[in-house]
Short mmCIF file of C-alpha atoms and ligand atoms in Angstrom, two decimals:
data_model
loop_
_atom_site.label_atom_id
_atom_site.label_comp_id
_atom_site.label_asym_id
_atom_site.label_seq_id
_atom_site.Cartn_x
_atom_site.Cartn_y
_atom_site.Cartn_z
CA UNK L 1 -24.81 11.26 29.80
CA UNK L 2 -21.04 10.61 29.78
CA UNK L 3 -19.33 10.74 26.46
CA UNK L 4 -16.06 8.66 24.93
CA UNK L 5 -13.05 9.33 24.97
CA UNK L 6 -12.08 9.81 21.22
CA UNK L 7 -9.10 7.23 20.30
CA UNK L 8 -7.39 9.47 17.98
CA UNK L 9 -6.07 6.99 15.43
CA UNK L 10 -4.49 9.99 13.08
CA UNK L 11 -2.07 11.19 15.81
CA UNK L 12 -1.65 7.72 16.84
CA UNK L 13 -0.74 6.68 13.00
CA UNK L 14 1.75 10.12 13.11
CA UNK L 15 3.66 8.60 16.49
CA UNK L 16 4.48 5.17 14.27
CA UNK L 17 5.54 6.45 11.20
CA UNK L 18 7.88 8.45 13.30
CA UNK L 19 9.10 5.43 15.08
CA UNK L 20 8.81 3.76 11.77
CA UNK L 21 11.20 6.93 10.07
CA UNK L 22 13.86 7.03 13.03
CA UNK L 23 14.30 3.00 12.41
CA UNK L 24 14.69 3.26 8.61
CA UNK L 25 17.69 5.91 9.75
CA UNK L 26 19.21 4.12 12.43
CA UNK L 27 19.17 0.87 9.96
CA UNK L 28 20.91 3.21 6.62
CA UNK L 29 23.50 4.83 9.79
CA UNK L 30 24.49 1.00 10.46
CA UNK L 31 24.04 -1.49 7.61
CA UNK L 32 23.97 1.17 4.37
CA UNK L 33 20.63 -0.58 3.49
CA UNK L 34 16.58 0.93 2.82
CA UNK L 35 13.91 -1.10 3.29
CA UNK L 36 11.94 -1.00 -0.27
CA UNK L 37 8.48 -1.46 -0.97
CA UNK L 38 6.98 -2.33 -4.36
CA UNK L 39 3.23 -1.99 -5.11
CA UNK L 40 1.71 -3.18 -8.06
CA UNK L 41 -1.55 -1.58 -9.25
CA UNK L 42 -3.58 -3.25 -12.30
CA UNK L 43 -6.44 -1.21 -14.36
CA UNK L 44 -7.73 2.18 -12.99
CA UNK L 45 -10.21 2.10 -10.11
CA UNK L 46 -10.30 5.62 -8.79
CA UNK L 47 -10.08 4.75 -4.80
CA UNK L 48 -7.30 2.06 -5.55
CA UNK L 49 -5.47 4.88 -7.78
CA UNK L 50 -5.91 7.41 -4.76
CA UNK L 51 -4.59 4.61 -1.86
CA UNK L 52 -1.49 3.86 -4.40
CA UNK L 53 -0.47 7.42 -4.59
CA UNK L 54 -0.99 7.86 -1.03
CA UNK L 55 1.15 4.37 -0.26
CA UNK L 56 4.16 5.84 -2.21
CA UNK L 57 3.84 9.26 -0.79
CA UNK L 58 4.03 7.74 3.09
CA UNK L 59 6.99 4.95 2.21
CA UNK L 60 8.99 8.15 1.08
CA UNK L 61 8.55 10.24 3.60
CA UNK L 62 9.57 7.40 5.50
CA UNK L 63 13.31 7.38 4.16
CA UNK L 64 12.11 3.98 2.26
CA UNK L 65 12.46 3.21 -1.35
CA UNK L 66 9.00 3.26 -3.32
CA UNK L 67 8.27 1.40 -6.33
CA UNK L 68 4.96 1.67 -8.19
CA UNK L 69 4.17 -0.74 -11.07
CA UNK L 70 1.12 0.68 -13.57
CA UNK L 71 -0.23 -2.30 -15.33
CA UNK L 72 -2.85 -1.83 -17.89
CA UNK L 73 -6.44 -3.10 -17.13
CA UNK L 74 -5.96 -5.58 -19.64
CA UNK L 75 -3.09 -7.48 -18.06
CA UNK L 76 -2.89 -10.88 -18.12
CA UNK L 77 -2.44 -13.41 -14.88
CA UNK L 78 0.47 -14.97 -16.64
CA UNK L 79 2.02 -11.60 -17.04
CA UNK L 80 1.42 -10.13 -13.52
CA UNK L 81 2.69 -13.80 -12.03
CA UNK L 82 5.96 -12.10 -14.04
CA UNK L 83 6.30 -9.14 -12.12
CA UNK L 84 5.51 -10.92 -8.77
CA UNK L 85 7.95 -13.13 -9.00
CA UNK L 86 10.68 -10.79 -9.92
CA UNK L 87 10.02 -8.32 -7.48
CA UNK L 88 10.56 -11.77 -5.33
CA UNK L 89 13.73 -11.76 -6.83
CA UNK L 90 14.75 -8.29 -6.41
CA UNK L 91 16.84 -7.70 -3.30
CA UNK L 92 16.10 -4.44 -3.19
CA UNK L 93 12.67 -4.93 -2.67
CA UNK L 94 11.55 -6.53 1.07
CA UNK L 95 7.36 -5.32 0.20
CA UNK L 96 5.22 -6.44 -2.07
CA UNK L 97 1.54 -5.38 -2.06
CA UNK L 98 -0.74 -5.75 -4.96
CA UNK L 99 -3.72 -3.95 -4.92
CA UNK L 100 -7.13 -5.26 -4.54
CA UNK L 101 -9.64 -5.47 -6.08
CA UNK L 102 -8.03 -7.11 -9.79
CA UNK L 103 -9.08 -7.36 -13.49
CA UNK L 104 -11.92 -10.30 -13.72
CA UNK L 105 -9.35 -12.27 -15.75
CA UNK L 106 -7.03 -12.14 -12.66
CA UNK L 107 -7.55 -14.97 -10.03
CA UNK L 108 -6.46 -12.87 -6.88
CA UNK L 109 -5.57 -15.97 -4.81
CA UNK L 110 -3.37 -17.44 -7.53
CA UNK L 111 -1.54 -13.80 -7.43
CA UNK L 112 -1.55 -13.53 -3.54
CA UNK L 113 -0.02 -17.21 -3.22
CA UNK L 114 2.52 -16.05 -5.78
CA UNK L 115 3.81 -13.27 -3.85
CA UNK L 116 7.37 -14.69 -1.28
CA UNK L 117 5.52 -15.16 2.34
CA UNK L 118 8.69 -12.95 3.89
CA UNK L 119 7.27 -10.12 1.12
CA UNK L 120 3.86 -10.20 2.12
CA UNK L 121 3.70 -6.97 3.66
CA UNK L 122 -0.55 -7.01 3.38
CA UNK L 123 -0.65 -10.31 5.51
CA UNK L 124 -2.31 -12.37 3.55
CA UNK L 125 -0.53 -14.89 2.23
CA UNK L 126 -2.19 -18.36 3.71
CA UNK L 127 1.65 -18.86 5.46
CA UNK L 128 1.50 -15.52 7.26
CA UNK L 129 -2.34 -16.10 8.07
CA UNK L 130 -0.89 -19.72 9.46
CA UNK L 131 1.78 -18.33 11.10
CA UNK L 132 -0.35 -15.74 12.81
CA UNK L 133 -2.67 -18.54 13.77
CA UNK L 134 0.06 -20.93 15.65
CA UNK L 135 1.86 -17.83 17.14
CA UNK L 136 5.09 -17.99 14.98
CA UNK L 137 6.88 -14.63 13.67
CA UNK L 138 5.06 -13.03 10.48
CA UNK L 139 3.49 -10.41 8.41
CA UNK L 140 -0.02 -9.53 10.09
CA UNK L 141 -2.55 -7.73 8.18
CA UNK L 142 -2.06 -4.31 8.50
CA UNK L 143 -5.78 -3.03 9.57
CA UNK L 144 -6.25 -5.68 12.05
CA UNK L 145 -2.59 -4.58 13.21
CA UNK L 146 -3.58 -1.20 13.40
CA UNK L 147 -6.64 -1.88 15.73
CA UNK L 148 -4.66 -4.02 18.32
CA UNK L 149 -2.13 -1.22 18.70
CA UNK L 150 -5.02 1.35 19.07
CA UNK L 151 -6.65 -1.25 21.30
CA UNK L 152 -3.32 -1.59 23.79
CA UNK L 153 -2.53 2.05 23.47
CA UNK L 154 -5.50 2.66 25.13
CA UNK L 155 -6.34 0.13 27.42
CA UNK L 156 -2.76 -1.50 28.54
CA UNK L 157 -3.55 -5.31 29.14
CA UNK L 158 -6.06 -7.48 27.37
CA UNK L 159 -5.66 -9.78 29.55
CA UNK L 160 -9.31 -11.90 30.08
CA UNK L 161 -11.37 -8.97 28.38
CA UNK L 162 -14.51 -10.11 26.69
CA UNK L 163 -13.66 -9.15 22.49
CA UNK L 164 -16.52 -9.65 20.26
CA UNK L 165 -15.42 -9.04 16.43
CA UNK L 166 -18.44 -8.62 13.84
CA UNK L 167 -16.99 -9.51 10.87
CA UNK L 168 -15.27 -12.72 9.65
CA UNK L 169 -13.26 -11.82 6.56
CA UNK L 170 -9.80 -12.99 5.82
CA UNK L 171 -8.29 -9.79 5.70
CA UNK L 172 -9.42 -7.71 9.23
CA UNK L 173 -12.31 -10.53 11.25
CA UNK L 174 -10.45 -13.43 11.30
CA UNK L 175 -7.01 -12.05 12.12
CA UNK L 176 -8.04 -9.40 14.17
CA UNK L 177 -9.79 -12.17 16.38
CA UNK L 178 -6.37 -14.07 15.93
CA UNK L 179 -4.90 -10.91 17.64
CA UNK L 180 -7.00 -9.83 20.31
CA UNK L 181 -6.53 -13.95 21.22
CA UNK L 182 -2.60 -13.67 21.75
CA UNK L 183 -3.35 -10.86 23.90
CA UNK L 184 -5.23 -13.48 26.14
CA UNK L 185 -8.98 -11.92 25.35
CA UNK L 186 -12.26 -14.35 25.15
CA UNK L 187 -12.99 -13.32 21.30
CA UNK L 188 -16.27 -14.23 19.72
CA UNK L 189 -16.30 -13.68 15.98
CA UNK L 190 -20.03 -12.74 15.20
CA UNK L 191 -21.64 -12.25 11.65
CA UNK L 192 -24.55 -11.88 9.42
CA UNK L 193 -25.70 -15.38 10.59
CA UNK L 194 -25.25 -14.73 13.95
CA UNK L 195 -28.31 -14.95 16.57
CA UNK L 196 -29.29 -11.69 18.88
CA UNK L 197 -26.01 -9.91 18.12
CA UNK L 198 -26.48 -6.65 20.28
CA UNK L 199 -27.48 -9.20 23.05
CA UNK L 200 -23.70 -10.04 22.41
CA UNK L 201 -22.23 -7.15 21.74
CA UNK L 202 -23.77 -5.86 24.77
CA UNK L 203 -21.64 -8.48 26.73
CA UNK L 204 -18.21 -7.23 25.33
CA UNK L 205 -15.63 -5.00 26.64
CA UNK L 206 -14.36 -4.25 23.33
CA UNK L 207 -16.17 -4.57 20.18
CA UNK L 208 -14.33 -4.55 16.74
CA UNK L 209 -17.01 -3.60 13.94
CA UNK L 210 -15.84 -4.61 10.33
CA UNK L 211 -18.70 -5.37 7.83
CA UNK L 212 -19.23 -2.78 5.81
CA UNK L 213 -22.73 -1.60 6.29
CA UNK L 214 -23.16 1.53 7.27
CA UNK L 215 -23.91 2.47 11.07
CA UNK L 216 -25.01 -0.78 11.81
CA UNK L 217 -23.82 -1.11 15.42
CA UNK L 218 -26.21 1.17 17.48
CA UNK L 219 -25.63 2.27 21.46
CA UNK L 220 -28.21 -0.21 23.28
CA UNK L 221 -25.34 -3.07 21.87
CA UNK L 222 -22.65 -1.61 23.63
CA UNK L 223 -21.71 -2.12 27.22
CA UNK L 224 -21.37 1.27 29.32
CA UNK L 225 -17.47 1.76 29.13
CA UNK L 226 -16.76 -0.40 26.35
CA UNK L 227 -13.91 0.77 23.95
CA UNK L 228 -15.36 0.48 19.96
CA UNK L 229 -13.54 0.28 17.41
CA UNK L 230 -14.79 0.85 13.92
CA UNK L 231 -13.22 -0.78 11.13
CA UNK L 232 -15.90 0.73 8.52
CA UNK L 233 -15.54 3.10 5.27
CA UNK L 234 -19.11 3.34 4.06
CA UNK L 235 -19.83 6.40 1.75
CA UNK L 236 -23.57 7.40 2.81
CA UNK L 237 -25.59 10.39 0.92
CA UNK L 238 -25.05 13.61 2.51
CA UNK L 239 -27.24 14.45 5.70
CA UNK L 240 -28.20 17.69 3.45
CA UNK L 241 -31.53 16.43 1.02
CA UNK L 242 -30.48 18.87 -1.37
CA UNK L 243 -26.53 18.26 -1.46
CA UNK L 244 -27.71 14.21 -1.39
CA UNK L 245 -29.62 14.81 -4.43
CA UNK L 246 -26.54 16.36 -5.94
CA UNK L 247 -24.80 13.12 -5.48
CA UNK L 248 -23.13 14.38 -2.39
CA UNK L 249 -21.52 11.94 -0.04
CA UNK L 250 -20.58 11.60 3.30
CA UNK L 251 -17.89 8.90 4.88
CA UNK L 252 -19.54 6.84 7.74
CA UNK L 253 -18.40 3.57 9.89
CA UNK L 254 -19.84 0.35 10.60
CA UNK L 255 -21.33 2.47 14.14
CA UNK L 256 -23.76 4.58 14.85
CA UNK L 257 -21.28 7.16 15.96
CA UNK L 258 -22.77 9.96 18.13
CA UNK L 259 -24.79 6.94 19.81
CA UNK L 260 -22.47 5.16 20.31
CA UNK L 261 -20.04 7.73 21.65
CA UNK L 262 -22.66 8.37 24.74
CA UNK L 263 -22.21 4.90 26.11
CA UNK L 264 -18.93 3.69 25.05
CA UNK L 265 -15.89 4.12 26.92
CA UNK L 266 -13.54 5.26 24.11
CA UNK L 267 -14.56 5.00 20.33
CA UNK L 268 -12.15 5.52 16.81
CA UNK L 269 -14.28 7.93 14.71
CA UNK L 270 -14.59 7.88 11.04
CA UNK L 271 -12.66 8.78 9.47
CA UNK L 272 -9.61 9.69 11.67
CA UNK L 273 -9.79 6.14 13.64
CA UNK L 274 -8.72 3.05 12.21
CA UNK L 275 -8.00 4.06 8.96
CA UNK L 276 -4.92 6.43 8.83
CA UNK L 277 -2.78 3.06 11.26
CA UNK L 278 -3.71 0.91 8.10
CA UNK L 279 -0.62 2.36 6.32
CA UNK L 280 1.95 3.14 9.28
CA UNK L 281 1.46 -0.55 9.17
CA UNK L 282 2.51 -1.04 5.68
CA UNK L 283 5.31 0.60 6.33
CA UNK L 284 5.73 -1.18 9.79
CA UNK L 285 5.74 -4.48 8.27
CA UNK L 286 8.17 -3.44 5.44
CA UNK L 287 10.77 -2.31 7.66
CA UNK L 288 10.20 -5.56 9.59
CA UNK L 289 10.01 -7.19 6.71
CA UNK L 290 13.73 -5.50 5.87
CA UNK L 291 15.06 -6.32 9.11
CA UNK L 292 14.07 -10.28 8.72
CA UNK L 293 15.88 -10.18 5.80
CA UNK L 294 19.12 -9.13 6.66
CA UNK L 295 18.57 -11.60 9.88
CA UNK L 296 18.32 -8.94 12.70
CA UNK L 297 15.56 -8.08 14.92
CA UNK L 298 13.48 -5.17 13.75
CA UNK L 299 13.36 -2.70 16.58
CA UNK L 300 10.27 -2.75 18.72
CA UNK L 301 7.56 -1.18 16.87
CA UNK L 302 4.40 0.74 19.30
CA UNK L 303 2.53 3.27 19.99
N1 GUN O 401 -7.51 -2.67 -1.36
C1 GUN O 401 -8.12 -2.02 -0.33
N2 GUN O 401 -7.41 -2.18 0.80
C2 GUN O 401 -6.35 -2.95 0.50
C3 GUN O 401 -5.25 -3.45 1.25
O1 GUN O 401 -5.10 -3.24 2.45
N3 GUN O 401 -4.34 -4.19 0.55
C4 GUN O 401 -4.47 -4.46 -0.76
N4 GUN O 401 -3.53 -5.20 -1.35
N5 GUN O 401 -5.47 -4.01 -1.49
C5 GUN O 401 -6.40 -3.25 -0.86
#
């Protein structure tokens, strides 16, 4: 049985911020200017507390200026509207990302809407989700970004490949089948309504998995040589009965790795896959972001 090439998405996430790093220099060496990146943060969920330390760790390292807003759980939509739109105002700010998920009392959309479309370093601003749809310059989501530079990394052309995305959300299905279609692949978006999905899996030369449920996509639904990639952070009980009955946990993906792994052509693990790109995006698209705004072309950006 042959085994997959890993797609290593940490080392590939260390290359970008690199090239990320040595364009933030070349850009203070000629215009004086840092790209700046605000992220707002409302209430205390633990992982979103842990991703927003991480977020302003990685934009300085990157020679970018980091701005964290704290808000108290209690904040008001009127008050965080207040904050959005200065920071829209602020020059020296070219990224704004508030952190999902929000208070109850906070209607996310109204807040994403809020936030300038040439800001919207997360993508998801219904102009940026347009603009990605009819081809025009934007700010992609940075996951779905993530996977189609893993994706051309390791295969070169897309051209005419059979993509089948599980997953239809707004934030990694639909634009990641928005992405792998610019690259000129048939894309299928499949989901929990769809008929005999390993029957169509099995049919795809690349498979994006992104619905959250643990190890869902086994080996008989992959093609021999397909390339996986696995958009999933599921926290499982620990293999161990006694450290599971501890409350121990374990991090899995939306694949059935080790399967998997003895079919596919070349699979992202988890964790070490998709998930350490998601932020050399962010910090991609605010350096593009940066660029737009001064009116000059960000330099090209790959792995
Ligand atoms: N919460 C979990 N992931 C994300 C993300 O990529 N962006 C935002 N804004 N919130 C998140």
């Amino acid at each position: 049985m042959s085994t997959a090439r890993l797609i290593d998405g940490k080392a590939a996430s260390q290359t970008l911020v690199a090239r990320v790093t040595e364009a933030v220099g070349r850009m203070k060496a000629a215009h004086d200017r840092v790209p700046g990146l605000a992220v707002v943060i409302v209430g205390e969920d633990p992982a979103s507390q842990i991703y927003v330390r991480s977020k302003g760790e990685r934009t300085r390292e990157a020679g970018m200026r980091s701005d964290t807003h704290r808000l108290d759980a209690a904040t008001s939509q009127a008050d965080l509207l207040a904050l959005v739109d200065q920071l829209n105002n602020d020059p020296g700010i070219h990224g704004i990302l508030v952190q999902l998920p929000l208070p109850d009392q906070i209607d996310a959309n109204a807040v994403l809407s809020a936030i300038d479309p040439d800001k919207d370093v997360d993508g998801f601003h219904v102009v940026n989700a347009g603009r990605l749809a009819v081809g025009l310059p934007g700010l992609v989501p940075c996951t779905p970004l993530g996977c189609i530079m893993l994706l051309k990394a390791e295969l070169g052309d897309l051209t005419g490949l059979n993509a089948v995305v599980v997953g239809r959300s707004n934030i990694v299905g639909k634009p990641m089948a928005q992405l792998l279609l610019a690259e000129s692949c048939t894309v299928t978006i499949a989901h929990s309504r769809t008929r005999d999905l390993p029957a169509l899996c099995r049919a795809a030369d690349i498979v994006v998995a992104a619905v959250g449920r643990p190890e869902m996509v086994r080996s008989d639904w992959i093609k021999p040589g397909a390339t996986v990639i696995d958009v999933g952070i599921n926290r499982v009980p620990s293999r161990d009965p006694v450290k599971a009955a501890e409350g121990k946990t374990r991090v899995v993906g939306d694949v059935a790795f080790e399967e998997a792994a003895a079919v596919a052509g070349a699979i992202t693990p988890v964790p070490g896959g998709v998930g350490p790109m998601t932020i050399a995006c962010l910090l991609a698209n605010t350096y593009t972001a940066c660029c737009r705004s001064m009116g000059i072309e960000p330099d090209a950006l790959t792995l």
